[in-house]
Amino acid sequence: MHQASESRGGDVAPAQDTLLQMTNGYWITQIIYVAAKLGIADLLEGSPQGIDALAQATNTHAPSLYRLMRALAGLGMFMENEDGTYETTNLGRCLVSGSPGALRARAILNGEDWYRGWGGLLHSVRTGETAFEPITGMTFFEHLAANPETALVFNEAMASSTEAAATAVADAYDFSWCRTIVDVGGGTGAFLAVILKANPQARGILFDRPNVIAAAGGLLASAGVADRCDVVAGDFFQAVPSGGDLYLLSWIIHDWDDDRSVAILKNCRWVMPDDARLLLIEQIVPPGNQPSLSKLYDLHMLVLSGGRERREHEYRDLLAEAALELTRIIPTAVPRSVIESVPR
Ligand SMILES: C[S@@+](CC[C@H](N)C(=O)[O-])C[C@H]1O[C@@H](n2cnc3c(N)ncnc32)[C@H](O)[C@@H]1O
C-alpha cells in the first residue's frame, strides 16, 4: 500500500487540483452569469464605480455584491482600484452588450436555460433522451417560441458567435459563383449578412421560424444588405424556400438526431436544382482521444435538443440518405468546417 502510493506520489496532488478545478466549474459559470445578468460590465464601461453605486444601480445587497466583485476580480474580469472603485479588464469587457463577439447573452444562457438543461445530463445518459424536454415540457425551440425574452437572449448569443464564424467561412469558401443563397435556419441573419456583404453579386433568402424572422430586419439593415435579402418564415421540417443555387445550413444539423437531420436535408434537396450546392457549417469531431470542444458540444446537443456533433463519415452518410454527395470539407480559421455537397 505504502509503496504503491509513494510510486504515484508526485502525480497525485496536481491531478487532484486539476480535477477539483474541473468539478467546481459551475461556480464560475454562475459567478459570470450573475455579473452578466446584472449588467456590471455595461455599468462600468467608461466610468469606474464603487460598490454602493453599483449596488444601487443593480438593486442588489452591497456587501454581497462586494463579495461577487472580489471573486470576479480574482478571476481577472474586473479590477479593484485603490480608491475602492472597480473597472473592467479586457476579459470583463467581453460582457459589454452589443460589442463585437459579446458574450453577455451567452453567459446568461449558460447560467439559466442551458444550466437547467445540463442539470439533466444524467437522465440523458441513462435514457438517450434530451434533458430539456422533461424539465420544461417543451422542446428547446418550442421553449424559445413560448418565451420571447429568452429567445432574444438566444438570438443575440447566436448572432455574436456567428459573426466571427461567418467571416472565417467567407474567407475559406469561394461564394463568387452564387446568385441566390438560402440560409436555412439562419436565425436573425448574422451569418448571411457577412456572406452577402463580402459577395455583392449575391442575393439572399433568410429562412427561420416565424418568431425568429419577426426579429430579423435590424441586423440585415445595419449590415447594409437588407435590399438584397428576402426574409421568409416557415418550418424546415415542412419545406424550405426554392430558388437558391446555394443552400447554407450553419449549426443546424448538429441540433437534430439522424432522422430529423435527414428530413431537413431531404426538404432542401427537394427544391435544389441539379447544379445547386449545399453547405453545412459544423465542427467535425476528431477521432480518438484528441481533446476537442466538439466532444463537449456533442453533450450540449444531447441534453438540449437531442442533436449530436458528428464525425466526417457520419455527415457523408446523412447527406447520402438525402441524395446528396459530400464533395469536400474545407477547414476554416475557427473550429467550424465547410462541408460541401451536391445533388447525386
Ligand atoms: C443553433 S441556431 C443556428 C442559427 C444560425 N444558422 C447560426 O449559425 O448562427 C439554430 C436555428 O435553427 C432555427 N430552427 C429551429 N427549428 C426550426 C424549424 N423547425 N424551422 C426553421 N428554423 C428552425 C432556430 O430558430 C435557430 O435560429
Coordinates of C-alpha atoms and ligand atoms in Angstrom, one line a residue:
M1 CA 0.0 0.0 0.0
H2 CA 2.7 2.4 1.2
Q3 CA 4.9 1.6 -1.8
A4 CA 2.0 2.0 -4.3
S5 CA 1.0 5.5 -3.2
E6 CA 4.7 6.6 -3.0
S7 CA 5.3 5.5 -6.5
R8 CA 2.4 7.7 -7.7
G9 CA 3.4 10.4 -5.2
G10 CA 4.4 13.3 -7.5
D11 CA 1.3 13.0 -9.7
V12 CA -1.4 12.8 -7.1
A13 CA -1.6 16.4 -5.9
P14 CA -1.6 18.1 -9.4
A15 CA -4.2 15.6 -10.6
Q16 CA -6.4 16.3 -7.6
D17 CA -6.0 20.1 -8.1
T18 CA -6.9 19.8 -11.8
L19 CA -10.0 17.7 -11.1
L20 CA -11.0 19.9 -8.2
Q21 CA -11.0 22.9 -10.6
M22 CA -12.9 21.0 -13.2
T23 CA -15.6 19.8 -10.8
N24 CA -16.1 23.3 -9.4
G25 CA -16.6 24.7 -12.9
Y26 CA -20.2 25.6 -12.3
W27 CA -19.2 28.1 -9.6
I28 CA -17.5 30.1 -12.3
T29 CA -20.5 29.7 -14.7
Q30 CA -22.8 31.2 -12.0
I31 CA -20.4 34.0 -11.0
I32 CA -20.0 35.2 -14.6
Y33 CA -23.8 34.7 -15.2
V34 CA -24.7 37.0 -12.3
A35 CA -22.3 39.6 -13.5
A36 CA -23.8 39.4 -17.0
K37 CA -27.4 39.4 -15.8
L38 CA -26.8 42.5 -13.6
G39 CA -25.0 44.2 -16.5
I40 CA -21.9 45.1 -14.4
A41 CA -19.6 45.4 -17.4
D42 CA -22.1 47.8 -19.1
L43 CA -22.3 49.9 -15.9
L44 CA -18.6 50.2 -15.6
E45 CA -17.9 50.9 -19.3
G46 CA -16.0 54.2 -19.3
S47 CA -16.6 55.1 -15.6
P48 CA -15.2 53.2 -12.6
Q49 CA -17.7 52.9 -9.8
G50 CA -17.7 51.9 -6.1
I51 CA -19.8 49.1 -4.6
D52 CA -22.5 51.3 -3.2
A53 CA -23.2 52.9 -6.6
L54 CA -23.1 49.6 -8.3
A55 CA -25.4 48.0 -5.7
Q56 CA -27.9 50.9 -6.2
A57 CA -27.8 50.6 -10.0
T58 CA -28.3 46.9 -9.9
N59 CA -30.7 46.7 -6.9
T60 CA -28.5 44.3 -5.0
H61 CA -27.2 43.8 -1.5
A62 CA -24.0 45.9 -1.3
P63 CA -21.9 43.6 1.0
S64 CA -22.8 40.5 -1.1
L65 CA -22.2 42.4 -4.4
Y66 CA -18.7 43.2 -2.9
R67 CA -18.1 39.5 -2.4
L68 CA -19.1 38.8 -6.0
M69 CA -16.9 41.6 -7.4
R70 CA -13.9 40.4 -5.3
A71 CA -14.3 36.9 -6.8
L72 CA -14.7 38.4 -10.3
A73 CA -11.6 40.5 -9.7
G74 CA -9.8 37.3 -8.7
L75 CA -10.8 35.7 -12.0
G76 CA -9.4 38.7 -13.8
M77 CA -12.6 40.1 -15.1
F78 CA -12.7 43.4 -13.1
M79 CA -10.1 45.3 -11.1
E80 CA -10.5 47.0 -7.7
N81 CA -8.7 50.3 -7.7
E82 CA -7.0 51.8 -4.6
D83 CA -10.0 54.2 -4.0
G84 CA -12.3 51.2 -3.9
T85 CA -13.9 51.7 -7.3
Y86 CA -14.0 48.9 -9.9
E87 CA -13.1 49.0 -13.6
T88 CA -13.4 46.4 -16.3
T89 CA -10.4 44.4 -17.7
N90 CA -10.1 43.1 -21.3
L91 CA -11.7 39.9 -20.1
G92 CA -14.6 41.5 -18.4
R93 CA -15.2 43.8 -21.5
C94 CA -16.4 40.7 -23.4
L95 CA -19.5 41.0 -21.3
V96 CA -20.3 44.5 -22.6
S97 CA -23.6 44.3 -24.5
G98 CA -23.5 44.8 -28.2
S99 CA -19.7 44.8 -28.6
P100 CA -18.5 42.6 -31.4
G101 CA -18.4 39.0 -30.3
A102 CA -20.0 40.0 -27.0
L103 CA -20.5 37.1 -24.6
R104 CA -23.2 38.6 -22.3
A105 CA -26.1 36.8 -23.9
R106 CA -24.1 33.5 -23.9
A107 CA -23.2 33.9 -20.2
I108 CA -26.9 34.4 -19.4
L109 CA -28.0 31.3 -21.3
N110 CA -25.2 29.4 -19.6
G111 CA -26.5 30.4 -16.2
E112 CA -30.2 30.0 -16.9
D113 CA -31.7 27.8 -19.6
W114 CA -28.6 25.8 -20.6
Y115 CA -27.7 25.4 -16.9
R116 CA -31.1 23.8 -16.3
G117 CA -30.7 21.5 -19.3
W118 CA -27.2 20.4 -18.2
G119 CA -28.6 19.5 -14.8
G120 CA -30.4 16.6 -16.6
L121 CA -27.2 15.2 -18.2
L122 CA -27.5 12.0 -16.1
H123 CA -31.1 11.5 -17.4
S124 CA -29.9 11.9 -20.9
V125 CA -27.0 9.5 -20.5
R126 CA -29.3 6.9 -18.8
T127 CA -32.1 7.2 -21.4
G128 CA -30.7 8.7 -24.6
E129 CA -33.4 11.4 -24.4
T130 CA -33.0 15.1 -24.2
A131 CA -32.8 16.5 -20.7
F132 CA -34.5 19.8 -21.6
E133 CA -37.9 18.4 -22.5
P134 CA -38.7 16.6 -19.3
I135 CA -37.7 19.7 -17.3
T136 CA -39.7 22.3 -19.3
G137 CA -42.4 20.1 -21.0
M138 CA -41.3 21.5 -24.4
T139 CA -38.6 21.1 -27.0
F140 CA -35.9 23.7 -26.8
F141 CA -37.1 25.6 -29.8
E142 CA -40.8 25.5 -28.6
H143 CA -39.5 26.9 -25.3
L144 CA -37.9 29.8 -27.2
A145 CA -41.1 30.5 -29.1
A146 CA -43.0 30.5 -25.8
N147 CA -40.5 32.7 -24.0
P148 CA -39.7 35.8 -26.1
E149 CA -37.2 37.2 -23.6
T150 CA -35.2 34.0 -23.6
A151 CA -35.5 33.9 -27.4
L152 CA -34.0 37.4 -27.6
V153 CA -31.1 36.3 -25.5
F154 CA -30.6 33.1 -27.6
N155 CA -30.7 35.0 -30.9
E156 CA -28.2 37.5 -29.6
A157 CA -25.9 34.8 -28.3
M158 CA -26.1 33.0 -31.7
A159 CA -25.6 36.2 -33.6
S160 CA -22.5 37.3 -31.7
S161 CA -20.7 33.9 -32.1
T162 CA -21.8 33.6 -35.7
E163 CA -20.3 36.8 -37.0
A164 CA -16.7 35.5 -36.4
A165 CA -17.6 32.1 -37.8
A166 CA -19.2 33.7 -40.9
T167 CA -16.2 35.8 -41.5
A168 CA -14.0 32.7 -41.3
V169 CA -16.3 30.9 -43.7
A170 CA -16.4 33.8 -46.2
D171 CA -12.5 33.8 -46.2
A172 CA -12.3 30.0 -46.7
Y173 CA -15.0 29.4 -49.3
D174 CA -15.5 31.0 -52.7
F175 CA -19.1 32.3 -52.9
S176 CA -18.4 34.4 -56.1
W177 CA -20.4 32.0 -58.3
C178 CA -23.6 32.3 -56.1
R179 CA -26.6 34.2 -57.3
T180 CA -29.1 33.3 -54.5
I181 CA -28.0 31.9 -51.1
V182 CA -30.8 30.4 -49.0
D183 CA -29.8 30.5 -45.3
V184 CA -31.9 27.7 -43.8
G185 CA -32.4 28.2 -40.1
G186 CA -30.4 31.4 -40.5
G187 CA -31.5 33.0 -37.2
T188 CA -31.7 36.8 -37.3
G189 CA -29.3 36.9 -40.3
A190 CA -25.9 37.4 -38.7
F191 CA -24.3 34.7 -40.9
L192 CA -26.0 35.7 -44.1
A193 CA -25.2 39.4 -43.6
V194 CA -21.5 38.7 -43.5
I195 CA -21.6 36.5 -46.6
L196 CA -23.7 39.0 -48.6
K197 CA -21.5 41.9 -47.6
A198 CA -18.5 40.0 -48.9
N199 CA -20.3 38.9 -52.1
P200 CA -22.1 41.9 -53.7
Q201 CA -23.2 39.8 -56.7
A202 CA -25.4 37.6 -54.5
R203 CA -28.9 37.9 -53.2
G204 CA -30.1 36.1 -50.0
I205 CA -33.2 34.4 -48.6
L206 CA -33.1 34.2 -44.8
F207 CA -35.4 31.4 -43.6
D208 CA -36.3 30.6 -40.0
R209 CA -39.2 30.1 -37.6
P210 CA -41.8 32.9 -37.5
N211 CA -40.8 34.2 -34.1
V212 CA -37.2 34.5 -35.1
I213 CA -37.9 36.0 -38.5
A214 CA -40.0 38.6 -36.8
A215 CA -36.8 39.9 -35.1
A216 CA -34.6 39.7 -38.2
G217 CA -34.7 43.0 -40.0
G218 CA -32.3 45.2 -37.9
L219 CA -29.2 43.1 -38.4
L220 CA -29.6 42.9 -42.2
A221 CA -30.3 46.6 -42.4
S222 CA -27.3 47.6 -40.3
A223 CA -25.0 45.5 -42.5
G224 CA -26.4 47.3 -45.5
V225 CA -27.7 44.2 -47.2
A226 CA -31.4 44.3 -46.5
D227 CA -32.2 45.4 -50.1
R228 CA -30.6 42.1 -51.3
C229 CA -32.2 39.8 -48.9
D230 CA -35.8 38.4 -48.6
V231 CA -36.9 37.1 -45.2
V232 CA -39.2 34.0 -45.1
A233 CA -40.8 32.4 -42.1
G234 CA -41.5 28.7 -42.0
D235 CA -40.7 25.3 -40.7
F236 CA -37.8 23.4 -42.3
F237 CA -39.5 20.1 -41.4
Q238 CA -42.3 21.1 -43.7
A239 CA -40.5 22.8 -46.6
V240 CA -37.7 25.3 -47.4
P241 CA -37.8 28.1 -49.9
S242 CA -37.0 27.3 -53.5
G243 CA -34.9 29.5 -55.9
G244 CA -31.5 29.1 -54.4
D245 CA -28.3 27.9 -56.1
L246 CA -26.7 27.6 -52.7
Y247 CA -28.3 26.2 -49.5
L248 CA -26.5 27.1 -46.4
L249 CA -27.1 25.3 -43.0
S250 CA -25.0 26.7 -40.3
W251 CA -25.2 25.0 -36.9
I252 CA -28.5 23.4 -37.9
I253 CA -27.8 19.7 -38.4
H254 CA -26.0 19.4 -35.1
D255 CA -29.3 20.3 -33.3
W256 CA -31.0 17.1 -34.5
D257 CA -30.9 13.4 -34.4
D258 CA -30.2 11.5 -37.6
D259 CA -33.9 11.0 -38.7
R260 CA -34.7 14.7 -38.3
S261 CA -31.5 15.8 -39.9
V262 CA -32.3 13.7 -43.0
A263 CA -35.8 15.1 -43.1
I264 CA -34.3 18.7 -43.2
L265 CA -31.7 17.7 -45.8
K266 CA -34.4 16.0 -48.0
N267 CA -36.5 19.1 -47.9
C268 CA -33.5 21.1 -49.2
R269 CA -32.7 18.5 -51.8
W270 CA -36.3 18.6 -53.0
V271 CA -36.1 22.3 -54.0
M272 CA -32.4 22.3 -55.2
P273 CA -31.8 22.5 -58.9
D274 CA -29.3 19.8 -60.1
D275 CA -26.4 22.3 -60.3
A276 CA -27.0 23.8 -56.8
R277 CA -24.8 23.1 -53.8
L278 CA -25.5 22.7 -50.2
L279 CA -23.1 23.7 -47.4
L280 CA -23.2 22.5 -43.8
I281 CA -21.2 24.6 -41.4
E282 CA -20.4 22.4 -38.5
Q283 CA -17.5 21.3 -36.3
I284 CA -16.2 17.9 -37.1
V285 CA -15.5 15.5 -34.1
P286 CA -11.8 14.4 -34.4
P287 CA -11.1 10.7 -33.8
G288 CA -9.7 9.0 -30.7
N289 CA -8.6 10.8 -27.5
Q290 CA -7.9 14.1 -29.2
P291 CA -9.2 16.9 -26.9
S292 CA -11.9 18.9 -28.8
L293 CA -14.6 21.3 -27.8
S294 CA -16.8 19.4 -30.3
K295 CA -16.9 16.5 -27.8
L296 CA -18.4 18.8 -25.2
Y297 CA -20.8 20.5 -27.7
D298 CA -21.9 17.0 -28.5
L299 CA -23.3 16.5 -25.0
H300 CA -24.7 20.0 -25.1
M301 CA -26.7 18.9 -28.1
L302 CA -27.8 15.7 -26.4
V303 CA -29.2 17.5 -23.3
L304 CA -30.8 20.4 -25.2
S305 CA -32.3 19.2 -28.4
G306 CA -31.3 15.5 -28.9
G307 CA -28.8 16.5 -31.6
R308 CA -25.2 15.5 -31.9
E309 CA -21.8 16.5 -33.2
R310 CA -20.6 14.1 -35.9
R311 CA -17.6 12.6 -37.5
E312 CA -16.8 13.1 -41.2
H313 CA -18.2 9.8 -42.3
E314 CA -21.4 10.4 -40.3
Y315 CA -22.0 13.6 -42.3
R316 CA -21.3 11.7 -45.6
D317 CA -23.9 9.1 -44.7
L318 CA -26.6 11.6 -43.6
L319 CA -26.1 13.6 -46.9
A320 CA -26.2 10.3 -48.9
E321 CA -29.6 9.4 -47.3
A322 CA -30.9 12.7 -48.7
A323 CA -29.5 12.0 -52.2
L324 CA -26.6 14.5 -51.7
E325 CA -22.9 13.7 -52.2
L326 CA -20.3 15.1 -49.9
T327 CA -17.7 16.7 -52.3
R328 CA -15.2 18.4 -49.9
I329 CA -14.6 19.6 -46.4
I330 CA -12.8 22.9 -46.0
P331 CA -11.4 23.9 -42.6
T332 CA -11.7 27.5 -41.6
A333 CA -9.8 29.7 -39.1
V334 CA -12.3 28.8 -36.4
P335 CA -13.4 25.4 -35.2
R336 CA -16.1 25.1 -37.9
S337 CA -15.7 23.5 -41.3
V338 CA -17.5 24.0 -44.5
I339 CA -19.0 20.6 -45.7
E340 CA -19.9 21.0 -49.3
S341 CA -22.3 18.6 -51.1
V342 CA -24.0 18.4 -54.5
P343 CA -27.1 16.5 -55.7
R344 CA -26.5 12.9 -56.7
Ligands
LIG1 C1 -28.2 26.9 -33.5 S1 -29.2 28.1 -34.2 C2 -28.2 28.5 -35.6 C3 -28.5 29.8 -36.2 C4 -27.6 30.3 -37.4 N1 -27.7 29.4 -38.5 C5 -26.2 30.5 -36.9 O1 -25.3 29.8 -37.5 O2 -26.0 31.3 -36.0 C6 -30.5 27.1 -35.0 C7 -31.5 27.8 -35.8 O3 -32.5 26.9 -36.3 C8 -33.7 27.5 -36.2 N2 -34.8 26.5 -36.3 C9 -35.1 25.6 -35.3 N3 -36.1 24.8 -35.7 C10 -36.5 25.3 -36.9 C11 -37.6 24.9 -37.8 N4 -38.4 23.9 -37.5 N5 -37.7 25.6 -39.0 C12 -36.8 26.6 -39.3 N6 -35.8 27.0 -38.4 C13 -35.7 26.4 -37.3 C14 -33.7 28.2 -34.9 O4 -34.7 29.2 -34.8 C15 -32.3 28.8 -34.9 O5 -32.3 30.1 -35.5

